[in-house]
């Protein structure tokens, strides 16, 4: 939802974005506006479904949110913003119970649609759990942290995360919990204020395989971007909304690294993609011209602003 409605691109594939838009229908933008309005990156803990991570399943999280007291939400908003609540939160302050009810219903709709994809990721999550566990047993924690995400950077004993507030935290005696996230390659979630642990969400390795298995074929004649640049290069441009490693791209395309590099080279020559190196990895991302071309030629449905 942060990717689709919040302007915080994680590189979520087109099919999944459409799934989310359909699930929330017309109510989504209005209910989610307080959480994702530009200029405010803080979301109250009491309405964050991941507040009880890593314990509990989705159903228990929804039940916890449904039982949330409006006074708890209002108190947290007061603590967070003081006497001046941002304009996008005014509707919530005026009708907290109604907003909580609509918010929980929206989350349940999204989960109902997304649950089959989550189930299909179980094998990848199990494999990632084994990979990280083996690395820790062998004393290779640094290698694990270094390779979590292209948006994370390990510098000495500090892990730099894409936090717009730029705050520094220390682990002290807390556990560090790594949480693979079923989203796009730019997914980034973390919680630093618990007393018992710090958890960091990062893109699940091999996520591109799920994109392929859940994809719905698009008729080239109905997709303007595919008509102009070709179907494979259209997939590359859409996937490169956030920097993407060439290995991840090859998995997404179900082709060899050499073939992926060939198509990327043409898009780089056209000024639609740019390459940059991070250590031993080469990553590609869209240029401003690439963003403009995708926006112009894509046929993503426009989501209505209101729900009344």
Short mmCIF file of C-alpha atoms in Angstrom, two decimals:
data_model
loop_
_atom_site.label_atom_id
_atom_site.label_comp_id
_atom_site.label_asym_id
_atom_site.label_seq_id
_atom_site.Cartn_x
_atom_site.Cartn_y
_atom_site.Cartn_z
CA UNK A 1 0.00 0.00 0.00
CA UNK A 2 2.94 2.30 0.65
CA UNK A 3 4.09 1.62 -2.92
CA UNK A 4 0.68 2.05 -4.57
CA UNK A 5 -0.77 4.93 -2.57
CA UNK A 6 2.10 6.38 -0.59
CA UNK A 7 4.50 7.40 -3.34
CA UNK A 8 7.16 5.19 -1.71
CA UNK A 9 8.14 2.96 -4.58
CA UNK A 10 9.43 -0.47 -3.61
CA UNK A 11 9.47 -1.71 -7.19
CA UNK A 12 6.29 -3.75 -6.66
CA UNK A 13 5.38 -5.46 -9.97
CA UNK A 14 2.49 -4.12 -11.99
CA UNK A 15 0.25 -7.14 -11.37
CA UNK A 16 0.54 -6.79 -7.60
CA UNK A 17 -0.11 -3.05 -7.76
CA UNK A 18 -3.30 -3.70 -9.71
CA UNK A 19 -4.29 -6.32 -7.15
CA UNK A 20 -3.97 -3.78 -4.33
CA UNK A 21 -5.90 -1.10 -6.23
CA UNK A 22 -8.74 -3.51 -6.91
CA UNK A 23 -8.84 -4.73 -3.31
CA UNK A 24 -9.22 -1.29 -1.75
CA UNK A 25 -11.60 -0.04 -4.44
CA UNK A 26 -12.60 3.61 -3.94
CA UNK A 27 -12.14 3.79 -0.17
CA UNK A 28 -8.37 3.33 -0.13
CA UNK A 29 -6.92 6.77 -0.91
CA UNK A 30 -9.07 8.61 1.63
CA UNK A 31 -8.44 6.15 4.47
CA UNK A 32 -4.70 5.91 3.76
CA UNK A 33 -4.03 9.59 3.14
CA UNK A 34 -3.16 10.33 6.80
CA UNK A 35 -0.49 7.60 6.77
CA UNK A 36 1.18 8.50 3.49
CA UNK A 37 0.73 12.25 2.95
CA UNK A 38 3.98 13.85 1.69
CA UNK A 39 6.20 15.37 4.35
CA UNK A 40 5.27 13.05 7.22
CA UNK A 41 6.99 9.69 7.49
CA UNK A 42 5.71 8.87 10.98
CA UNK A 43 2.88 6.37 11.34
CA UNK A 44 1.52 5.84 14.89
CA UNK A 45 2.65 2.51 16.31
CA UNK A 46 -0.85 1.59 17.42
CA UNK A 47 -2.10 1.41 13.82
CA UNK A 48 0.95 -0.36 12.41
CA UNK A 49 0.07 -4.00 11.63
CA UNK A 50 3.69 -4.99 12.22
CA UNK A 51 3.80 -3.64 15.77
CA UNK A 52 3.68 -7.19 17.18
CA UNK A 53 6.19 -8.61 14.69
CA UNK A 54 7.60 -11.21 14.64
CA UNK A 55 4.90 -12.89 16.76
CA UNK A 56 1.30 -13.42 15.70
CA UNK A 57 -0.41 -13.94 12.35
CA UNK A 58 -2.42 -11.55 10.20
CA UNK A 59 -5.77 -12.47 11.77
CA UNK A 60 -4.55 -11.71 15.29
CA UNK A 61 -3.07 -8.40 14.12
CA UNK A 62 -6.38 -7.38 12.54
CA UNK A 63 -8.25 -8.34 15.71
CA UNK A 64 -5.82 -6.25 17.75
CA UNK A 65 -6.38 -3.26 15.48
CA UNK A 66 -10.16 -3.70 15.54
CA UNK A 67 -10.09 -3.54 19.35
CA UNK A 68 -7.95 -0.40 19.34
CA UNK A 69 -9.38 2.29 21.58
CA UNK A 70 -9.92 5.65 19.85
CA UNK A 71 -8.43 7.30 22.95
CA UNK A 72 -5.20 5.33 22.45
CA UNK A 73 -4.94 6.58 18.87
CA UNK A 74 -5.70 10.16 19.86
CA UNK A 75 -3.18 10.06 22.71
CA UNK A 76 -0.46 8.80 20.37
CA UNK A 77 -1.25 11.51 17.82
CA UNK A 78 -1.05 14.10 20.58
CA UNK A 79 2.31 12.72 21.72
CA UNK A 80 3.64 12.60 18.16
CA UNK A 81 2.46 15.97 16.90
CA UNK A 82 1.73 17.97 20.04
CA UNK A 83 -1.09 20.47 19.80
CA UNK A 84 -0.78 20.89 16.03
CA UNK A 85 -2.02 17.79 14.24
CA UNK A 86 -1.21 17.85 10.49
CA UNK A 87 -4.23 18.57 8.25
CA UNK A 88 -4.39 15.04 6.86
CA UNK A 89 -5.01 13.70 10.37
CA UNK A 90 -7.90 16.07 11.17
CA UNK A 91 -10.57 13.71 9.81
CA UNK A 92 -9.14 10.93 11.98
CA UNK A 93 -9.14 13.15 15.07
CA UNK A 94 -12.76 14.14 14.43
CA UNK A 95 -13.98 10.57 13.76
CA UNK A 96 -11.40 8.15 15.24
CA UNK A 97 -13.70 5.14 15.67
CA UNK A 98 -15.06 5.35 12.12
CA UNK A 99 -11.55 5.69 10.71
CA UNK A 100 -10.25 2.68 12.67
CA UNK A 101 -13.17 0.58 11.42
CA UNK A 102 -12.55 1.61 7.78
CA UNK A 103 -8.80 1.09 8.12
CA UNK A 104 -9.12 -2.45 9.49
CA UNK A 105 -11.63 -3.34 6.78
CA UNK A 106 -9.25 -2.07 4.12
CA UNK A 107 -6.34 -4.12 5.49
CA UNK A 108 -8.50 -7.23 5.57
CA UNK A 109 -9.51 -6.72 1.93
CA UNK A 110 -5.90 -6.34 0.86
CA UNK A 111 -4.81 -9.42 2.82
CA UNK A 112 -7.64 -11.51 1.37
CA UNK A 113 -6.42 -10.75 -2.15
CA UNK A 114 -2.71 -11.01 -1.36
CA UNK A 115 -2.83 -14.15 0.79
CA UNK A 116 -2.37 -16.63 -2.13
CA UNK A 117 0.85 -14.83 -3.10
CA UNK A 118 2.04 -14.95 0.51
CA UNK A 119 1.36 -18.69 0.66
CA UNK A 120 3.33 -19.23 -2.54
CA UNK A 121 6.31 -17.51 -0.88
CA UNK A 122 6.56 -20.03 1.96
CA UNK A 123 9.26 -22.08 0.24
CA UNK A 124 11.42 -19.02 -0.43
CA UNK A 125 11.01 -17.82 3.17
CA UNK A 126 11.97 -21.24 4.51
CA UNK A 127 15.06 -21.29 2.30
CA UNK A 128 16.04 -17.78 3.41
CA UNK A 129 15.65 -18.77 7.06
CA UNK A 130 18.03 -21.68 6.50
CA UNK A 131 20.50 -19.46 4.61
CA UNK A 132 20.69 -16.83 7.34
CA UNK A 133 20.85 -19.43 10.09
CA UNK A 134 23.73 -21.25 8.41
CA UNK A 135 25.60 -17.98 7.86
CA UNK A 136 25.30 -17.04 11.54
CA UNK A 137 26.49 -20.46 12.67
CA UNK A 138 29.53 -20.04 10.44
CA UNK A 139 30.24 -16.54 11.77
CA UNK A 140 29.27 -14.79 8.54
CA UNK A 141 26.79 -12.24 9.93
CA UNK A 142 28.62 -9.39 8.21
CA UNK A 143 28.09 -10.98 4.79
CA UNK A 144 24.38 -11.40 5.51
CA UNK A 145 23.94 -7.77 6.55
CA UNK A 146 25.97 -6.54 3.57
CA UNK A 147 23.68 -8.33 1.12
CA UNK A 148 20.25 -7.60 2.59
CA UNK A 149 19.28 -4.85 0.16
CA UNK A 150 20.72 -2.35 -2.26
CA UNK A 151 19.12 0.36 -0.11
CA UNK A 152 21.02 -0.76 3.01
CA UNK A 153 24.72 -0.07 3.45
CA UNK A 154 27.03 -1.68 6.00
CA UNK A 155 29.80 0.69 7.10
CA UNK A 156 32.01 -0.82 9.80
CA UNK A 157 29.67 -1.86 12.60
CA UNK A 158 26.85 0.45 11.45
CA UNK A 159 24.00 -0.51 9.16
CA UNK A 160 22.66 2.51 7.29
CA UNK A 161 18.94 2.34 6.45
CA UNK A 162 16.83 4.66 4.25
CA UNK A 163 15.26 6.62 7.12
CA UNK A 164 14.20 10.15 6.08
CA UNK A 165 14.54 11.30 9.70
CA UNK A 166 18.21 10.33 9.82
CA UNK A 167 18.13 9.17 13.45
CA UNK A 168 20.94 7.06 14.96
CA UNK A 169 20.07 4.04 17.12
CA UNK A 170 22.17 1.51 19.01
CA UNK A 171 21.33 -2.13 19.61
CA UNK A 172 22.68 -2.17 23.17
CA UNK A 173 21.57 -5.59 24.48
CA UNK A 174 18.63 -5.98 22.11
CA UNK A 175 18.29 -8.79 19.60
CA UNK A 176 18.43 -8.03 15.88
CA UNK A 177 15.62 -9.79 14.01
CA UNK A 178 15.74 -10.01 10.20
CA UNK A 179 12.35 -10.21 8.44
CA UNK A 180 12.22 -11.10 4.72
CA UNK A 181 9.43 -9.07 3.09
CA UNK A 182 7.23 -10.24 0.20
CA UNK A 183 7.14 -7.04 -1.85
CA UNK A 184 9.39 -5.38 -4.41
CA UNK A 185 13.21 -5.25 -4.45
CA UNK A 186 13.17 -1.83 -2.79
CA UNK A 187 11.12 -2.90 0.25
CA UNK A 188 12.35 -1.41 3.53
CA UNK A 189 10.65 -1.67 6.93
CA UNK A 190 12.08 -1.46 10.41
CA UNK A 191 11.22 -0.76 14.04
CA UNK A 192 13.83 0.63 16.42
CA UNK A 193 11.88 1.61 19.54
CA UNK A 194 11.16 -1.77 21.14
CA UNK A 195 13.04 -2.57 24.32
CA UNK A 196 13.61 -6.26 23.54
CA UNK A 197 14.56 -6.24 19.87
CA UNK A 198 15.15 -4.31 16.68
CA UNK A 199 13.62 -5.83 13.55
CA UNK A 200 14.53 -5.00 9.98
CA UNK A 201 12.44 -5.98 6.96
CA UNK A 202 14.27 -6.53 3.68
CA UNK A 203 13.34 -7.89 0.21
CA UNK A 204 12.90 -11.65 0.17
CA UNK A 205 15.64 -13.11 -2.08
CA UNK A 206 14.22 -14.74 -5.20
CA UNK A 207 11.13 -12.54 -5.09
CA UNK A 208 11.21 -12.32 -8.88
CA UNK A 209 10.07 -15.93 -9.10
CA UNK A 210 6.82 -14.97 -7.40
CA UNK A 211 6.33 -12.14 -9.85
CA UNK A 212 6.50 -14.60 -12.71
CA UNK A 213 4.23 -17.21 -11.11
CA UNK A 214 1.56 -14.64 -10.18
CA UNK A 215 1.77 -12.62 -13.37
CA UNK A 216 -1.18 -12.26 -15.68
CA UNK A 217 -0.11 -12.13 -19.34
CA UNK A 218 -0.66 -8.74 -20.93
CA UNK A 219 -1.72 -8.63 -24.56
CA UNK A 220 0.95 -6.62 -26.36
CA UNK A 221 -1.67 -4.85 -28.45
CA UNK A 222 -3.20 -3.43 -25.28
CA UNK A 223 0.04 -2.32 -23.67
CA UNK A 224 1.48 0.81 -25.27
CA UNK A 225 4.84 0.49 -23.50
CA UNK A 226 5.32 -3.05 -24.86
CA UNK A 227 4.42 -1.89 -28.36
CA UNK A 228 7.08 0.83 -28.26
CA UNK A 229 10.02 -0.91 -26.54
CA UNK A 230 9.08 -4.59 -26.70
CA UNK A 231 7.45 -6.76 -24.03
CA UNK A 232 10.68 -7.86 -22.30
CA UNK A 233 12.08 -4.33 -22.12
CA UNK A 234 8.74 -3.04 -20.85
CA UNK A 235 9.02 -5.51 -17.94
CA UNK A 236 12.57 -4.27 -17.28
CA UNK A 237 11.51 -0.61 -17.24
CA UNK A 238 8.63 -1.25 -14.86
CA UNK A 239 10.77 -3.39 -12.55
CA UNK A 240 13.52 -0.73 -12.46
CA UNK A 241 11.37 1.83 -10.64
CA UNK A 242 13.86 1.21 -7.80
CA UNK A 243 17.50 0.13 -8.28
CA UNK A 244 17.61 -3.55 -9.12
CA UNK A 245 20.56 -5.95 -9.17
CA UNK A 246 21.23 -7.61 -12.51
CA UNK A 247 20.92 -11.03 -10.90
CA UNK A 248 17.47 -10.17 -9.55
CA UNK A 249 16.46 -8.89 -12.97
CA UNK A 250 17.56 -12.10 -14.69
CA UNK A 251 15.42 -14.12 -12.26
CA UNK A 252 12.46 -11.82 -12.87
CA UNK A 253 12.80 -12.18 -16.65
CA UNK A 254 13.49 -15.93 -16.42
CA UNK A 255 16.44 -15.45 -18.75
CA UNK A 256 20.23 -15.62 -18.61
CA UNK A 257 22.23 -12.73 -17.12
CA UNK A 258 23.78 -12.14 -20.53
CA UNK A 259 20.35 -11.74 -22.14
CA UNK A 260 19.23 -9.35 -19.40
CA UNK A 261 22.42 -7.32 -19.84
CA UNK A 262 21.83 -7.14 -23.60
CA UNK A 263 18.36 -5.62 -23.21
CA UNK A 264 19.50 -3.27 -20.43
CA UNK A 265 22.34 -2.00 -22.62
CA UNK A 266 19.87 -0.87 -25.27
CA UNK A 267 17.73 0.88 -22.65
CA UNK A 268 20.83 2.56 -21.21
CA UNK A 269 21.82 3.77 -24.70
CA UNK A 270 18.32 5.20 -25.09
CA UNK A 271 18.69 7.13 -21.84
CA UNK A 272 15.88 5.22 -20.12
CA UNK A 273 18.08 3.29 -17.65
CA UNK A 274 21.31 4.01 -15.82
CA UNK A 275 23.85 1.63 -14.30
CA UNK A 276 25.88 2.01 -11.13
CA UNK A 277 28.15 -0.34 -9.24
CA UNK A 278 27.81 -1.20 -5.54
CA UNK A 279 30.74 -3.35 -4.51
CA UNK A 280 30.68 -6.41 -6.71
CA UNK A 281 27.10 -5.84 -7.85
CA UNK A 282 25.88 -3.84 -10.83
CA UNK A 283 22.45 -2.29 -10.33
CA UNK A 284 20.17 -0.64 -12.84
CA UNK A 285 17.49 1.97 -12.28
CA UNK A 286 15.25 4.20 -14.33
CA UNK A 287 16.34 7.69 -15.33
CA UNK A 288 13.99 10.68 -15.29
CA UNK A 289 13.43 10.09 -18.99
CA UNK A 290 12.61 6.45 -18.23
CA UNK A 291 10.10 7.50 -15.57
CA UNK A 292 8.45 9.87 -18.04
CA UNK A 293 8.19 7.21 -20.76
CA UNK A 294 6.69 4.62 -18.39
CA UNK A 295 4.19 7.14 -17.02
CA UNK A 296 3.21 8.25 -20.51
CA UNK A 297 2.75 4.80 -22.02
CA UNK A 298 1.42 2.78 -19.10
CA UNK A 299 -2.26 2.15 -18.77
CA UNK A 300 -2.48 1.95 -14.98
CA UNK A 301 -5.99 2.81 -13.81
CA UNK A 302 -6.46 6.10 -12.06
CA UNK A 303 -7.70 5.58 -8.50
CA UNK A 304 -10.50 7.94 -7.42
CA UNK A 305 -9.66 10.38 -4.65
CA UNK A 306 -12.72 9.91 -2.49
CA UNK A 307 -15.04 7.14 -1.36
CA UNK A 308 -18.24 8.96 -0.48
#
